[in-house]
mmCIF file with all atom_site columns, C-alpha atoms in Angstrom:
data_model
loop_
_atom_site.group_PDB
_atom_site.id
_atom_site.type_symbol
_atom_site.label_atom_id
_atom_site.label_alt_id
_atom_site.label_comp_id
_atom_site.label_asym_id
_atom_site.label_entity_id
_atom_site.label_seq_id
_atom_site.pdbx_PDB_ins_code
_atom_site.Cartn_x
_atom_site.Cartn_y
_atom_site.Cartn_z
_atom_site.occupancy
_atom_site.B_iso_or_equiv
_atom_site.pdbx_formal_charge
_atom_site.auth_seq_id
_atom_site.auth_comp_id
_atom_site.auth_asym_id
_atom_site.auth_atom_id
_atom_site.pdbx_PDB_model_num
ATOM 1   C CA . ALA H 1 1   ? -8.013  10.722  -30.024 1.00 74.00 ? 29  ALA H CA 1
ATOM 2   C CA . GLN H 1 2   ? -10.310 7.869   -29.228 1.00 82.00 ? 30  GLN H CA 1
ATOM 3   C CA . THR H 1 3   ? -13.725 8.485   -27.721 1.00 91.00 ? 31  THR H CA 1
ATOM 4   C CA . VAL H 1 4   ? -16.158 6.113   -26.057 1.00 95.00 ? 32  VAL H CA 1
ATOM 5   C CA . THR H 1 5   ? -19.884 6.817   -25.886 1.00 95.00 ? 33  THR H CA 1
ATOM 6   C CA . GLN H 1 6   ? -22.462 5.171   -23.669 1.00 96.00 ? 34  GLN H CA 1
ATOM 7   C CA . SER H 1 7   ? -25.832 6.578   -24.599 1.00 95.00 ? 35  SER H CA 1
ATOM 8   C CA . GLN H 1 8   ? -27.838 4.961   -21.799 1.00 95.00 ? 36  GLN H CA 1
ATOM 9   C CA . PRO H 1 9   ? -27.216 6.732   -18.484 1.00 94.00 ? 37  PRO H CA 1
ATOM 10  C CA . GLU H 1 10  ? -29.562 4.341   -16.694 1.00 96.00 ? 38  GLU H CA 1
ATOM 11  C CA . MET H 1 11  ? -31.082 0.959   -17.381 1.00 97.00 ? 39  MET H CA 1
ATOM 12  C CA . SER H 1 12  ? -33.232 -1.367  -15.342 1.00 97.00 ? 40  SER H CA 1
ATOM 13  C CA . VAL H 1 13  ? -34.121 -5.021  -15.720 1.00 97.00 ? 41  VAL H CA 1
ATOM 14  C CA . GLN H 1 14  ? -36.200 -7.554  -13.878 1.00 97.00 ? 42  GLN H CA 1
ATOM 15  C CA . GLU H 1 15  ? -34.258 -10.155 -11.975 1.00 97.00 ? 43  GLU H CA 1
ATOM 16  C CA . ALA H 1 16  ? -33.587 -13.246 -14.153 1.00 97.00 ? 44  ALA H CA 1
ATOM 17  C CA . GLU H 1 17  ? -34.197 -11.309 -17.355 1.00 97.00 ? 45  GLU H CA 1
ATOM 18  C CA . THR H 1 18  ? -31.676 -10.258 -19.988 1.00 98.00 ? 46  THR H CA 1
ATOM 19  C CA . VAL H 1 19  ? -30.407 -6.735  -20.521 1.00 98.00 ? 47  VAL H CA 1
ATOM 20  C CA . THR H 1 20  ? -28.102 -5.191  -23.113 1.00 98.00 ? 48  THR H CA 1
ATOM 21  C CA . LEU H 1 21  ? -25.923 -2.160  -22.452 1.00 98.00 ? 49  LEU H CA 1
ATOM 22  C CA . SER H 1 22  ? -24.739 -0.164  -25.447 1.00 98.00 ? 50  SER H CA 1
ATOM 23  C CA . CYS H 1 23  ? -21.330 1.268   -26.212 1.00 98.00 ? 51  CYS H CA 1
ATOM 24  C CA . THR H 1 24  ? -19.929 2.889   -29.321 1.00 97.00 ? 52  THR H CA 1
ATOM 25  C CA . TYR H 1 25  ? -16.451 4.180   -29.899 1.00 96.00 ? 53  TYR H CA 1
ATOM 26  C CA . ASP H 1 26  ? -14.513 6.170   -32.387 1.00 94.00 ? 54  ASP H CA 1
ATOM 27  C CA . THR H 1 27  ? -11.013 5.279   -33.502 1.00 91.00 ? 55  THR H CA 1
ATOM 28  C CA . SER H 1 28  ? -8.822  5.268   -36.563 1.00 88.00 ? 56  SER H CA 1
ATOM 29  C CA . GLU H 1 29  ? -6.852  2.287   -35.308 1.00 85.00 ? 57  GLU H CA 1
ATOM 30  C CA . SER H 1 30  ? -7.484  -1.168  -36.726 1.00 85.00 ? 58  SER H CA 1
ATOM 31  C CA . ASP H 1 31  ? -6.387  -3.173  -33.728 1.00 86.00 ? 59  ASP H CA 1
ATOM 32  C CA . TYR H 1 32  ? -7.323  -2.358  -30.165 1.00 90.00 ? 60  TYR H CA 1
ATOM 33  C CA . TYR H 1 33  ? -8.886  -3.740  -27.003 1.00 91.00 ? 61  TYR H CA 1
ATOM 34  C CA . LEU H 1 34  ? -12.309 -3.142  -25.540 1.00 94.00 ? 62  LEU H CA 1
ATOM 35  C CA . PHE H 1 35  ? -13.427 -3.760  -21.997 1.00 95.00 ? 63  PHE H CA 1
ATOM 36  C CA . TRP H 1 36  ? -16.455 -3.643  -19.788 1.00 97.00 ? 64  TRP H CA 1
ATOM 37  C CA . TYR H 1 37  ? -15.804 -2.761  -16.178 1.00 96.00 ? 65  TYR H CA 1
ATOM 38  C CA . LYS H 1 38  ? -18.327 -2.948  -13.373 1.00 95.00 ? 66  LYS H CA 1
ATOM 39  C CA . GLN H 1 39  ? -18.369 -0.492  -10.486 1.00 91.00 ? 67  GLN H CA 1
ATOM 40  C CA . PRO H 1 40  ? -20.657 -1.593  -7.647  1.00 90.00 ? 68  PRO H CA 1
ATOM 41  C CA . PRO H 1 41  ? -21.571 0.717   -4.755  1.00 84.00 ? 69  PRO H CA 1
ATOM 42  C CA . SER H 1 42  ? -18.244 -0.177  -3.136  1.00 78.00 ? 70  SER H CA 1
ATOM 43  C CA . ARG H 1 43  ? -16.718 1.880   -6.001  1.00 78.00 ? 71  ARG H CA 1
ATOM 44  C CA . GLN H 1 44  ? -14.073 -0.718  -6.932  1.00 81.00 ? 72  GLN H CA 1
ATOM 45  C CA . MET H 1 45  ? -13.611 -1.179  -10.676 1.00 87.00 ? 73  MET H CA 1
ATOM 46  C CA . ILE H 1 46  ? -13.976 -4.832  -11.603 1.00 91.00 ? 74  ILE H CA 1
ATOM 47  C CA . LEU H 1 47  ? -13.243 -6.238  -15.047 1.00 93.00 ? 75  LEU H CA 1
ATOM 48  C CA . VAL H 1 48  ? -16.266 -7.982  -16.519 1.00 96.00 ? 76  VAL H CA 1
ATOM 49  C CA . ILE H 1 49  ? -15.119 -8.920  -20.000 1.00 96.00 ? 77  ILE H CA 1
ATOM 50  C CA . ARG H 1 50  ? -12.501 -8.135  -22.630 1.00 94.00 ? 78  ARG H CA 1
ATOM 51  C CA . GLN H 1 51  ? -12.505 -8.223  -26.416 1.00 94.00 ? 79  GLN H CA 1
ATOM 52  C CA . GLU H 1 52  ? -9.551  -8.040  -28.779 1.00 91.00 ? 80  GLU H CA 1
ATOM 53  C CA . ALA H 1 53  ? -10.526 -6.268  -31.979 1.00 90.00 ? 81  ALA H CA 1
ATOM 54  C CA . TYR H 1 54  ? -8.645  -8.730  -34.196 1.00 89.00 ? 82  TYR H CA 1
ATOM 55  C CA . LYS H 1 55  ? -10.838 -11.561 -32.929 1.00 88.00 ? 83  LYS H CA 1
ATOM 56  C CA . GLN H 1 56  ? -14.111 -11.941 -34.761 1.00 86.00 ? 84  GLN H CA 1
ATOM 57  C CA . GLN H 1 57  ? -15.567 -14.205 -32.122 1.00 93.00 ? 85  GLN H CA 1
ATOM 58  C CA . ASN H 1 58  ? -17.523 -12.389 -29.438 1.00 96.00 ? 86  ASN H CA 1
ATOM 59  C CA . ALA H 1 59  ? -16.150 -12.775 -25.916 1.00 95.00 ? 87  ALA H CA 1
ATOM 60  C CA . THR H 1 60  ? -18.193 -14.610 -23.306 1.00 96.00 ? 88  THR H CA 1
ATOM 61  C CA . GLU H 1 61  ? -17.779 -14.916 -19.550 1.00 94.00 ? 89  GLU H CA 1
ATOM 62  C CA . ASN H 1 62  ? -20.507 -16.990 -17.955 1.00 96.00 ? 90  ASN H CA 1
ATOM 63  C CA . ARG H 1 63  ? -23.677 -14.845 -18.004 1.00 97.00 ? 91  ARG H CA 1
ATOM 64  C CA . PHE H 1 64  ? -21.880 -11.945 -19.681 1.00 98.00 ? 92  PHE H CA 1
ATOM 65  C CA . SER H 1 65  ? -21.325 -11.727 -23.412 1.00 97.00 ? 93  SER H CA 1
ATOM 66  C CA . VAL H 1 66  ? -20.583 -9.013  -25.919 1.00 98.00 ? 94  VAL H CA 1
ATOM 67  C CA . ASN H 1 67  ? -21.797 -8.168  -29.381 1.00 97.00 ? 95  ASN H CA 1
ATOM 68  C CA . PHE H 1 68  ? -18.760 -6.706  -31.094 1.00 96.00 ? 96  PHE H CA 1
ATOM 69  C CA . GLN H 1 69  ? -19.482 -5.051  -34.427 1.00 96.00 ? 97  GLN H CA 1
ATOM 70  C CA . LYS H 1 70  ? -16.160 -3.725  -35.656 1.00 94.00 ? 98  LYS H CA 1
ATOM 71  C CA . ALA H 1 71  ? -17.420 -1.987  -38.775 1.00 94.00 ? 99  ALA H CA 1
ATOM 72  C CA . ALA H 1 72  ? -20.093 -0.203  -36.783 1.00 95.00 ? 100 ALA H CA 1
ATOM 73  C CA . LYS H 1 73  ? -17.673 0.473   -33.904 1.00 96.00 ? 101 LYS H CA 1
ATOM 74  C CA . SER H 1 74  ? -20.165 -0.957  -31.489 1.00 97.00 ? 102 SER H CA 1
ATOM 75  C CA . PHE H 1 75  ? -19.484 -3.044  -28.393 1.00 97.00 ? 103 PHE H CA 1
ATOM 76  C CA . SER H 1 76  ? -22.569 -3.945  -26.397 1.00 98.00 ? 104 SER H CA 1
ATOM 77  C CA . LEU H 1 77  ? -22.716 -6.011  -23.223 1.00 98.00 ? 105 LEU H CA 1
ATOM 78  C CA . LYS H 1 78  ? -25.436 -8.582  -22.689 1.00 98.00 ? 106 LYS H CA 1
ATOM 79  C CA . ILE H 1 79  ? -26.183 -9.790  -19.190 1.00 98.00 ? 107 ILE H CA 1
ATOM 80  C CA . SER H 1 80  ? -28.300 -12.933 -19.082 1.00 98.00 ? 108 SER H CA 1
ATOM 81  C CA . ASP H 1 81  ? -30.258 -14.174 -16.074 1.00 97.00 ? 109 ASP H CA 1
ATOM 82  C CA . SER H 1 82  ? -29.728 -10.867 -14.261 1.00 98.00 ? 110 SER H CA 1
ATOM 83  C CA . GLN H 1 83  ? -29.011 -11.132 -10.557 1.00 97.00 ? 111 GLN H CA 1
ATOM 84  C CA . LEU H 1 84  ? -29.297 -8.588  -7.747  1.00 96.00 ? 112 LEU H CA 1
ATOM 85  C CA . GLY H 1 85  ? -25.513 -8.544  -7.495  1.00 95.00 ? 113 GLY H CA 1
ATOM 86  C CA . ASP H 1 86  ? -25.280 -7.245  -11.041 1.00 96.00 ? 114 ASP H CA 1
ATOM 87  C CA . ALA H 1 87  ? -26.576 -3.863  -9.910  1.00 96.00 ? 115 ALA H CA 1
ATOM 88  C CA . ALA H 1 88  ? -23.744 -1.435  -10.559 1.00 96.00 ? 116 ALA H CA 1
ATOM 89  C CA . MET H 1 89  ? -22.368 1.232   -12.839 1.00 94.00 ? 117 MET H CA 1
ATOM 90  C CA . TYR H 1 90  ? -20.989 -0.320  -16.005 1.00 96.00 ? 118 TYR H CA 1
ATOM 91  C CA . PHE H 1 91  ? -18.214 1.380   -17.932 1.00 95.00 ? 119 PHE H CA 1
ATOM 92  C CA . CYS H 1 92  ? -17.111 0.611   -21.447 1.00 97.00 ? 120 CYS H CA 1
ATOM 93  C CA . ALA H 1 93  ? -13.412 1.255   -22.057 1.00 96.00 ? 121 ALA H CA 1
ATOM 94  C CA . TYR H 1 94  ? -11.026 1.387   -25.019 1.00 94.00 ? 122 TYR H CA 1
ATOM 95  C CA . ARG H 1 95  ? -7.332  0.673   -25.100 1.00 90.00 ? 123 ARG H CA 1
ATOM 96  C CA . SER H 1 96  ? -4.944  1.235   -27.989 1.00 84.00 ? 124 SER H CA 1
ATOM 97  C CA . PRO H 1 97  ? -2.838  -1.642  -29.303 1.00 75.00 ? 125 PRO H CA 1
ATOM 98  C CA . THR H 1 98  ? 0.566   -1.977  -27.789 1.00 69.00 ? 126 THR H CA 1
ATOM 99  C CA . ASN H 1 99  ? 3.100   -4.615  -26.953 1.00 61.00 ? 127 ASN H CA 1
ATOM 100 C CA . PHE H 1 100 ? 4.266   -2.685  -23.943 1.00 63.00 ? 128 PHE H CA 1
ATOM 101 C CA . GLY H 1 101 ? 1.209   -2.348  -21.735 1.00 58.00 ? 129 GLY H CA 1
ATOM 102 C CA . ASN H 1 102 ? 1.519   1.299   -20.981 1.00 63.00 ? 130 ASN H CA 1
ATOM 103 C CA . GLU H 1 103 ? -1.501  2.480   -22.883 1.00 83.00 ? 131 GLU H CA 1
ATOM 104 C CA . LYS H 1 104 ? -4.226  4.195   -20.934 1.00 88.00 ? 132 LYS H CA 1
ATOM 105 C CA . LEU H 1 105 ? -7.864  3.197   -20.831 1.00 92.00 ? 133 LEU H CA 1
ATOM 106 C CA . THR H 1 106 ? -10.399 5.638   -22.225 1.00 93.00 ? 134 THR H CA 1
ATOM 107 C CA . PHE H 1 107 ? -13.738 5.257   -20.490 1.00 95.00 ? 135 PHE H CA 1
ATOM 108 C CA . GLY H 1 108 ? -17.298 6.048   -21.427 1.00 95.00 ? 136 GLY H CA 1
ATOM 109 C CA . THR H 1 109 ? -19.616 7.925   -19.097 1.00 92.00 ? 137 THR H CA 1
ATOM 110 C CA . GLY H 1 110 ? -21.171 4.750   -17.726 1.00 94.00 ? 138 GLY H CA 1
ATOM 111 C CA . THR H 1 111 ? -24.584 3.117   -17.494 1.00 96.00 ? 139 THR H CA 1
ATOM 112 C CA . ARG H 1 112 ? -26.192 2.633   -14.110 1.00 96.00 ? 140 ARG H CA 1
ATOM 113 C CA . LEU H 1 113 ? -27.930 -0.747  -14.053 1.00 97.00 ? 141 LEU H CA 1
ATOM 114 C CA . THR H 1 114 ? -30.719 -1.396  -11.569 1.00 97.00 ? 142 THR H CA 1
ATOM 115 C CA . ILE H 1 115 ? -32.043 -4.890  -10.964 1.00 97.00 ? 143 ILE H CA 1
ATOM 116 C CA . ILE H 1 116 ? -35.707 -5.066  -10.030 1.00 97.00 ? 144 ILE H CA 1
ATOM 117 C CA . PRO H 1 117 ? -36.523 -7.992  -7.713  1.00 95.00 ? 145 PRO H CA 1
ATOM 118 C CA . GLU M 2 1   ? -6.168  -13.803 -5.712  1.00 72.00 ? 137 GLU M CA 1
ATOM 119 C CA . PRO M 2 2   ? -3.639  -10.943 -5.854  1.00 76.00 ? 138 PRO M CA 1
ATOM 120 C CA . GLU M 2 3   ? -5.125  -7.482  -5.742  1.00 88.00 ? 139 GLU M CA 1
ATOM 121 C CA . VAL M 2 4   ? -4.171  -3.840  -5.942  1.00 93.00 ? 140 VAL M CA 1
ATOM 122 C CA . THR M 2 5   ? -4.325  -2.206  -2.518  1.00 94.00 ? 141 THR M CA 1
ATOM 123 C CA . GLN M 2 6   ? -4.923  1.495   -1.951  1.00 95.00 ? 142 GLN M CA 1
ATOM 124 C CA . THR M 2 7   ? -4.626  3.476   1.259   1.00 94.00 ? 143 THR M CA 1
ATOM 125 C CA . PRO M 2 8   ? -6.274  5.359   2.790   1.00 94.00 ? 144 PRO M CA 1
ATOM 126 C CA . SER M 2 9   ? -9.802  4.584   1.665   1.00 93.00 ? 145 SER M CA 1
ATOM 127 C CA . HIS M 2 10  ? -10.841 8.142   2.492   1.00 95.00 ? 146 HIS M CA 1
ATOM 128 C CA . GLN M 2 11  ? -8.643  11.200  2.893   1.00 96.00 ? 147 GLN M CA 1
ATOM 129 C CA . VAL M 2 12  ? -9.931  14.534  4.075   1.00 97.00 ? 148 VAL M CA 1
ATOM 130 C CA . THR M 2 13  ? -7.688  17.556  3.679   1.00 97.00 ? 149 THR M CA 1
ATOM 131 C CA . GLN M 2 14  ? -7.773  21.315  3.725   1.00 97.00 ? 150 GLN M CA 1
ATOM 132 C CA . MET M 2 15  ? -7.345  23.268  0.522   1.00 97.00 ? 151 MET M CA 1
ATOM 133 C CA . GLY M 2 16  ? -3.681  24.048  -0.084  1.00 97.00 ? 152 GLY M CA 1
ATOM 134 C CA . GLN M 2 17  ? -2.397  21.038  1.828   1.00 97.00 ? 153 GLN M CA 1
ATOM 135 C CA . GLU M 2 18  ? -0.261  18.293  0.347   1.00 97.00 ? 154 GLU M CA 1
ATOM 136 C CA . VAL M 2 19  ? -1.643  14.768  0.146   1.00 97.00 ? 155 VAL M CA 1
ATOM 137 C CA . ILE M 2 20  ? -0.044  11.474  -0.746  1.00 97.00 ? 156 ILE M CA 1
ATOM 138 C CA . LEU M 2 21  ? -2.194  8.636   -1.968  1.00 97.00 ? 157 LEU M CA 1
ATOM 139 C CA . ARG M 2 22  ? -0.650  5.203   -1.720  1.00 97.00 ? 158 ARG M CA 1
ATOM 140 C CA . CYS M 2 23  ? -1.010  2.108   -3.836  1.00 97.00 ? 159 CYS M CA 1
ATOM 141 C CA . VAL M 2 24  ? 0.534   -1.333  -3.666  1.00 96.00 ? 160 VAL M CA 1
ATOM 142 C CA . PRO M 2 25  ? 0.260   -2.862  -7.141  1.00 94.00 ? 161 PRO M CA 1
ATOM 143 C CA . ILE M 2 26  ? 0.155   -6.574  -7.815  1.00 92.00 ? 162 ILE M CA 1
ATOM 144 C CA . SER M 2 27  ? 3.659   -7.847  -7.188  1.00 89.00 ? 163 SER M CA 1
ATOM 145 C CA . ASN M 2 28  ? 4.708   -9.016  -10.660 1.00 85.00 ? 164 ASN M CA 1
ATOM 146 C CA . HIS M 2 29  ? 3.152   -6.080  -12.487 1.00 89.00 ? 165 HIS M CA 1
ATOM 147 C CA . LEU M 2 30  ? 5.347   -3.622  -14.332 1.00 88.00 ? 166 LEU M CA 1
ATOM 148 C CA . TYR M 2 31  ? 3.011   -0.857  -15.472 1.00 90.00 ? 167 TYR M CA 1
ATOM 149 C CA . PHE M 2 32  ? 1.170   1.439   -13.127 1.00 93.00 ? 168 PHE M CA 1
ATOM 150 C CA . TYR M 2 33  ? -1.568  4.001   -13.541 1.00 95.00 ? 169 TYR M CA 1
ATOM 151 C CA . TRP M 2 34  ? -3.568  6.592   -11.712 1.00 97.00 ? 170 TRP M CA 1
ATOM 152 C CA . TYR M 2 35  ? -7.098  7.484   -12.743 1.00 97.00 ? 171 TYR M CA 1
ATOM 153 C CA . ARG M 2 36  ? -9.526  9.969   -11.266 1.00 96.00 ? 172 ARG M CA 1
ATOM 154 C CA . GLN M 2 37  ? -13.293 9.954   -11.040 1.00 92.00 ? 173 GLN M CA 1
ATOM 155 C CA . ILE M 2 38  ? -15.081 13.100  -9.969  1.00 93.00 ? 174 ILE M CA 1
ATOM 156 C CA . LEU M 2 39  ? -18.404 12.209  -8.365  1.00 88.00 ? 175 LEU M CA 1
ATOM 157 C CA . GLY M 2 40  ? -20.986 11.363  -10.992 1.00 83.00 ? 176 GLY M CA 1
ATOM 158 C CA . GLN M 2 41  ? -18.537 11.622  -13.873 1.00 86.00 ? 177 GLN M CA 1
ATOM 159 C CA . LYS M 2 42  ? -16.522 9.180   -15.899 1.00 87.00 ? 178 LYS M CA 1
ATOM 160 C CA . VAL M 2 43  ? -13.170 7.761   -14.978 1.00 91.00 ? 179 VAL M CA 1
ATOM 161 C CA . GLU M 2 44  ? -10.310 9.845   -16.399 1.00 94.00 ? 180 GLU M CA 1
ATOM 162 C CA . PHE M 2 45  ? -6.709  8.877   -16.994 1.00 95.00 ? 181 PHE M CA 1
ATOM 163 C CA . LEU M 2 46  ? -4.084  10.831  -15.081 1.00 97.00 ? 182 LEU M CA 1
ATOM 164 C CA . VAL M 2 47  ? -0.733  9.161   -15.601 1.00 95.00 ? 183 VAL M CA 1
ATOM 165 C CA . SER M 2 48  ? 1.021   5.937   -16.531 1.00 92.00 ? 184 SER M CA 1
ATOM 166 C CA . PHE M 2 49  ? 4.364   4.850   -15.096 1.00 92.00 ? 185 PHE M CA 1
ATOM 167 C CA . TYR M 2 50  ? 6.876   2.277   -16.256 1.00 88.00 ? 186 TYR M CA 1
ATOM 168 C CA . ASN M 2 51  ? 10.514  1.584   -15.497 1.00 87.00 ? 187 ASN M CA 1
ATOM 169 C CA . ASN M 2 52  ? 10.607  4.352   -12.906 1.00 89.00 ? 188 ASN M CA 1
ATOM 170 C CA . GLU M 2 53  ? 9.424   7.066   -15.184 1.00 90.00 ? 189 GLU M CA 1
ATOM 171 C CA . ILE M 2 54  ? 6.222   8.575   -16.477 1.00 92.00 ? 190 ILE M CA 1
ATOM 172 C CA . SER M 2 55  ? 5.287   7.101   -19.850 1.00 89.00 ? 191 SER M CA 1
ATOM 173 C CA . GLU M 2 56  ? 2.215   9.226   -20.466 1.00 89.00 ? 192 GLU M CA 1
ATOM 174 C CA . LYS M 2 57  ? 0.246   11.895  -18.641 1.00 92.00 ? 193 LYS M CA 1
ATOM 175 C CA . SER M 2 58  ? -2.984  13.720  -19.309 1.00 93.00 ? 194 SER M CA 1
ATOM 176 C CA . GLU M 2 59  ? -3.598  17.443  -19.279 1.00 93.00 ? 195 GLU M CA 1
ATOM 177 C CA . ILE M 2 60  ? -5.082  17.024  -15.804 1.00 93.00 ? 196 ILE M CA 1
ATOM 178 C CA . PHE M 2 61  ? -1.696  15.909  -14.495 1.00 95.00 ? 197 PHE M CA 1
ATOM 179 C CA . ASP M 2 62  ? -0.120  19.315  -14.091 1.00 93.00 ? 198 ASP M CA 1
ATOM 180 C CA . ASP M 2 63  ? 2.811   20.476  -11.975 1.00 94.00 ? 199 ASP M CA 1
ATOM 181 C CA . GLN M 2 64  ? 0.798   19.997  -8.788  1.00 96.00 ? 200 GLN M CA 1
ATOM 182 C CA . PHE M 2 65  ? 0.855   16.230  -9.318  1.00 97.00 ? 201 PHE M CA 1
ATOM 183 C CA . SER M 2 66  ? 3.747   13.816  -9.067  1.00 97.00 ? 202 SER M CA 1
ATOM 184 C CA . VAL M 2 67  ? 4.190   10.071  -8.890  1.00 96.00 ? 203 VAL M CA 1
ATOM 185 C CA . GLU M 2 68  ? 6.924   7.822   -7.657  1.00 94.00 ? 204 GLU M CA 1
ATOM 186 C CA . ARG M 2 69  ? 7.698   4.264   -6.763  1.00 92.00 ? 205 ARG M CA 1
ATOM 187 C CA . PRO M 2 70  ? 9.901   4.835   -3.739  1.00 85.00 ? 206 PRO M CA 1
ATOM 188 C CA . ASP M 2 71  ? 10.670  1.313   -2.602  1.00 85.00 ? 207 ASP M CA 1
ATOM 189 C CA . GLY M 2 72  ? 9.821   -1.151  -5.362  1.00 78.00 ? 208 GLY M CA 1
ATOM 190 C CA . SER M 2 73  ? 6.402   -2.006  -3.951  1.00 86.00 ? 209 SER M CA 1
ATOM 191 C CA . ASN M 2 74  ? 4.509   1.215   -3.269  1.00 93.00 ? 210 ASN M CA 1
ATOM 192 C CA . PHE M 2 75  ? 3.326   3.540   -6.015  1.00 96.00 ? 211 PHE M CA 1
ATOM 193 C CA . THR M 2 76  ? 2.317   6.981   -4.809  1.00 97.00 ? 212 THR M CA 1
ATOM 194 C CA . LEU M 2 77  ? 0.441   9.965   -6.151  1.00 97.00 ? 213 LEU M CA 1
ATOM 195 C CA . LYS M 2 78  ? 1.247   13.302  -4.542  1.00 97.00 ? 214 LYS M CA 1
ATOM 196 C CA . ILE M 2 79  ? -0.787  16.443  -4.897  1.00 97.00 ? 215 ILE M CA 1
ATOM 197 C CA . ARG M 2 80  ? 1.308   19.353  -3.666  1.00 96.00 ? 216 ARG M CA 1
ATOM 198 C CA . SER M 2 81  ? -1.317  21.984  -2.996  1.00 95.00 ? 217 SER M CA 1
ATOM 199 C CA . THR M 2 82  ? -4.818  20.599  -3.153  1.00 96.00 ? 218 THR M CA 1
ATOM 200 C CA . LYS M 2 83  ? -7.698  22.505  -4.689  1.00 96.00 ? 219 LYS M CA 1
ATOM 201 C CA . LEU M 2 84  ? -11.413 22.038  -4.139  1.00 96.00 ? 220 LEU M CA 1
ATOM 202 C CA . GLU M 2 85  ? -11.695 20.580  -7.637  1.00 95.00 ? 221 GLU M CA 1
ATOM 203 C CA . ASP M 2 86  ? -9.239  17.826  -6.738  1.00 97.00 ? 222 ASP M CA 1
ATOM 204 C CA . SER M 2 87  ? -12.016 16.206  -4.689  1.00 97.00 ? 223 SER M CA 1
ATOM 205 C CA . ALA M 2 88  ? -12.585 12.886  -6.412  1.00 96.00 ? 224 ALA M CA 1
ATOM 206 C CA . MET M 2 89  ? -12.087 9.158   -6.230  1.00 94.00 ? 225 MET M CA 1
ATOM 207 C CA . TYR M 2 90  ? -8.548  8.233   -7.213  1.00 97.00 ? 226 TYR M CA 1
ATOM 208 C CA . PHE M 2 91  ? -7.927  4.760   -8.597  1.00 96.00 ? 227 PHE M CA 1
ATOM 209 C CA . CYS M 2 92  ? -4.618  3.010   -8.945  1.00 96.00 ? 228 CYS M CA 1
ATOM 210 C CA . ALA M 2 93  ? -4.255  0.259   -11.534 1.00 95.00 ? 229 ALA M CA 1
ATOM 211 C CA . SER M 2 94  ? -1.507  -2.092  -12.613 1.00 93.00 ? 230 SER M CA 1
ATOM 212 C CA . THR M 2 95  ? -0.805  -4.613  -15.333 1.00 89.00 ? 231 THR M CA 1
ATOM 213 C CA . THR M 2 96  ? 1.849   -7.024  -16.461 1.00 84.00 ? 232 THR M CA 1
ATOM 214 C CA . GLY M 2 97  ? 1.490   -5.598  -19.923 1.00 71.00 ? 233 GLY M CA 1
ATOM 215 C CA . ALA M 2 98  ? 1.287   -8.953  -21.632 1.00 54.00 ? 234 ALA M CA 1
ATOM 216 C CA . LYS M 2 99  ? -2.426  -9.580  -21.155 1.00 59.00 ? 235 LYS M CA 1
ATOM 217 C CA . ASN M 2 100 ? -3.453  -5.948  -21.333 1.00 69.00 ? 236 ASN M CA 1
ATOM 218 C CA . ILE M 2 101 ? -5.823  -6.204  -18.417 1.00 85.00 ? 237 ILE M CA 1
ATOM 219 C CA . GLN M 2 102 ? -5.527  -3.386  -15.914 1.00 90.00 ? 238 GLN M CA 1
ATOM 220 C CA . TYR M 2 103 ? -6.458  -4.392  -12.397 1.00 91.00 ? 239 TYR M CA 1
ATOM 221 C CA . PHE M 2 104 ? -7.859  -1.633  -10.247 1.00 93.00 ? 240 PHE M CA 1
ATOM 222 C CA . GLY M 2 105 ? -7.676  -0.939  -6.561  1.00 93.00 ? 241 GLY M CA 1
ATOM 223 C CA . ALA M 2 106 ? -10.731 -0.010  -4.509  1.00 91.00 ? 242 ALA M CA 1
ATOM 224 C CA . GLY M 2 107 ? -9.873  3.679   -4.737  1.00 94.00 ? 243 GLY M CA 1
ATOM 225 C CA . THR M 2 108 ? -9.146  6.522   -2.350  1.00 96.00 ? 244 THR M CA 1
ATOM 226 C CA . ARG M 2 109 ? -11.837 9.102   -1.881  1.00 95.00 ? 245 ARG M CA 1
ATOM 227 C CA . LEU M 2 110 ? -10.172 12.502  -1.552  1.00 97.00 ? 246 LEU M CA 1
ATOM 228 C CA . SER M 2 111 ? -12.247 15.268  -0.011  1.00 97.00 ? 247 SER M CA 1
ATOM 229 C CA . VAL M 2 112 ? -10.756 18.754  -0.152  1.00 97.00 ? 248 VAL M CA 1
ATOM 230 C CA . LEU M 2 113 ? -12.435 21.233  2.184   1.00 96.00 ? 249 LEU M CA 1
#
């Protein structure tokens, strides 16, 4: 079974600075998908970014980017120019490869990010 | 932008009562999920549903739980006899399958007293 580990329960960053959230995972599969989801105080889970394991290029979405190290099974999220609205719980998630879409997400325990004005 | 809708946002029930949590997935999505998040803990998979049947379920999803898609738009999670430990946030998610992105609803907070 796959496992996802987030070793930083809490992180804080000054507004406008850069912060990196860590995630490692364990799998025997060679192809898979990795995600970062954001959960603000409203509790809704919002997709931040996605990475396909077969792609060597790191995914980027505006101020959010990942550092995907397949051999190390590491998938960190970098948030540049942090904004107050980035304050949330961030979950790393793993999904097995499938052509059918019915594979579950396996989540890490989350990192609570605080933005300091 | 289309979104997954969950009702109610908060459900309070007495232990032993039946509850039904409702979800309206995004209209062209084919795969549906329920996840649970006990306060302060990680999000856990409960069940996936495709083509009117369960495709996978976790060990949490015991005989007290059931899911159905009664009318082609709603996707429901029923807990037959609630326990105190069922208190949690329940999230519905859906996907087309092709892009592998699961879109989540805002969740239903279930409080069992």
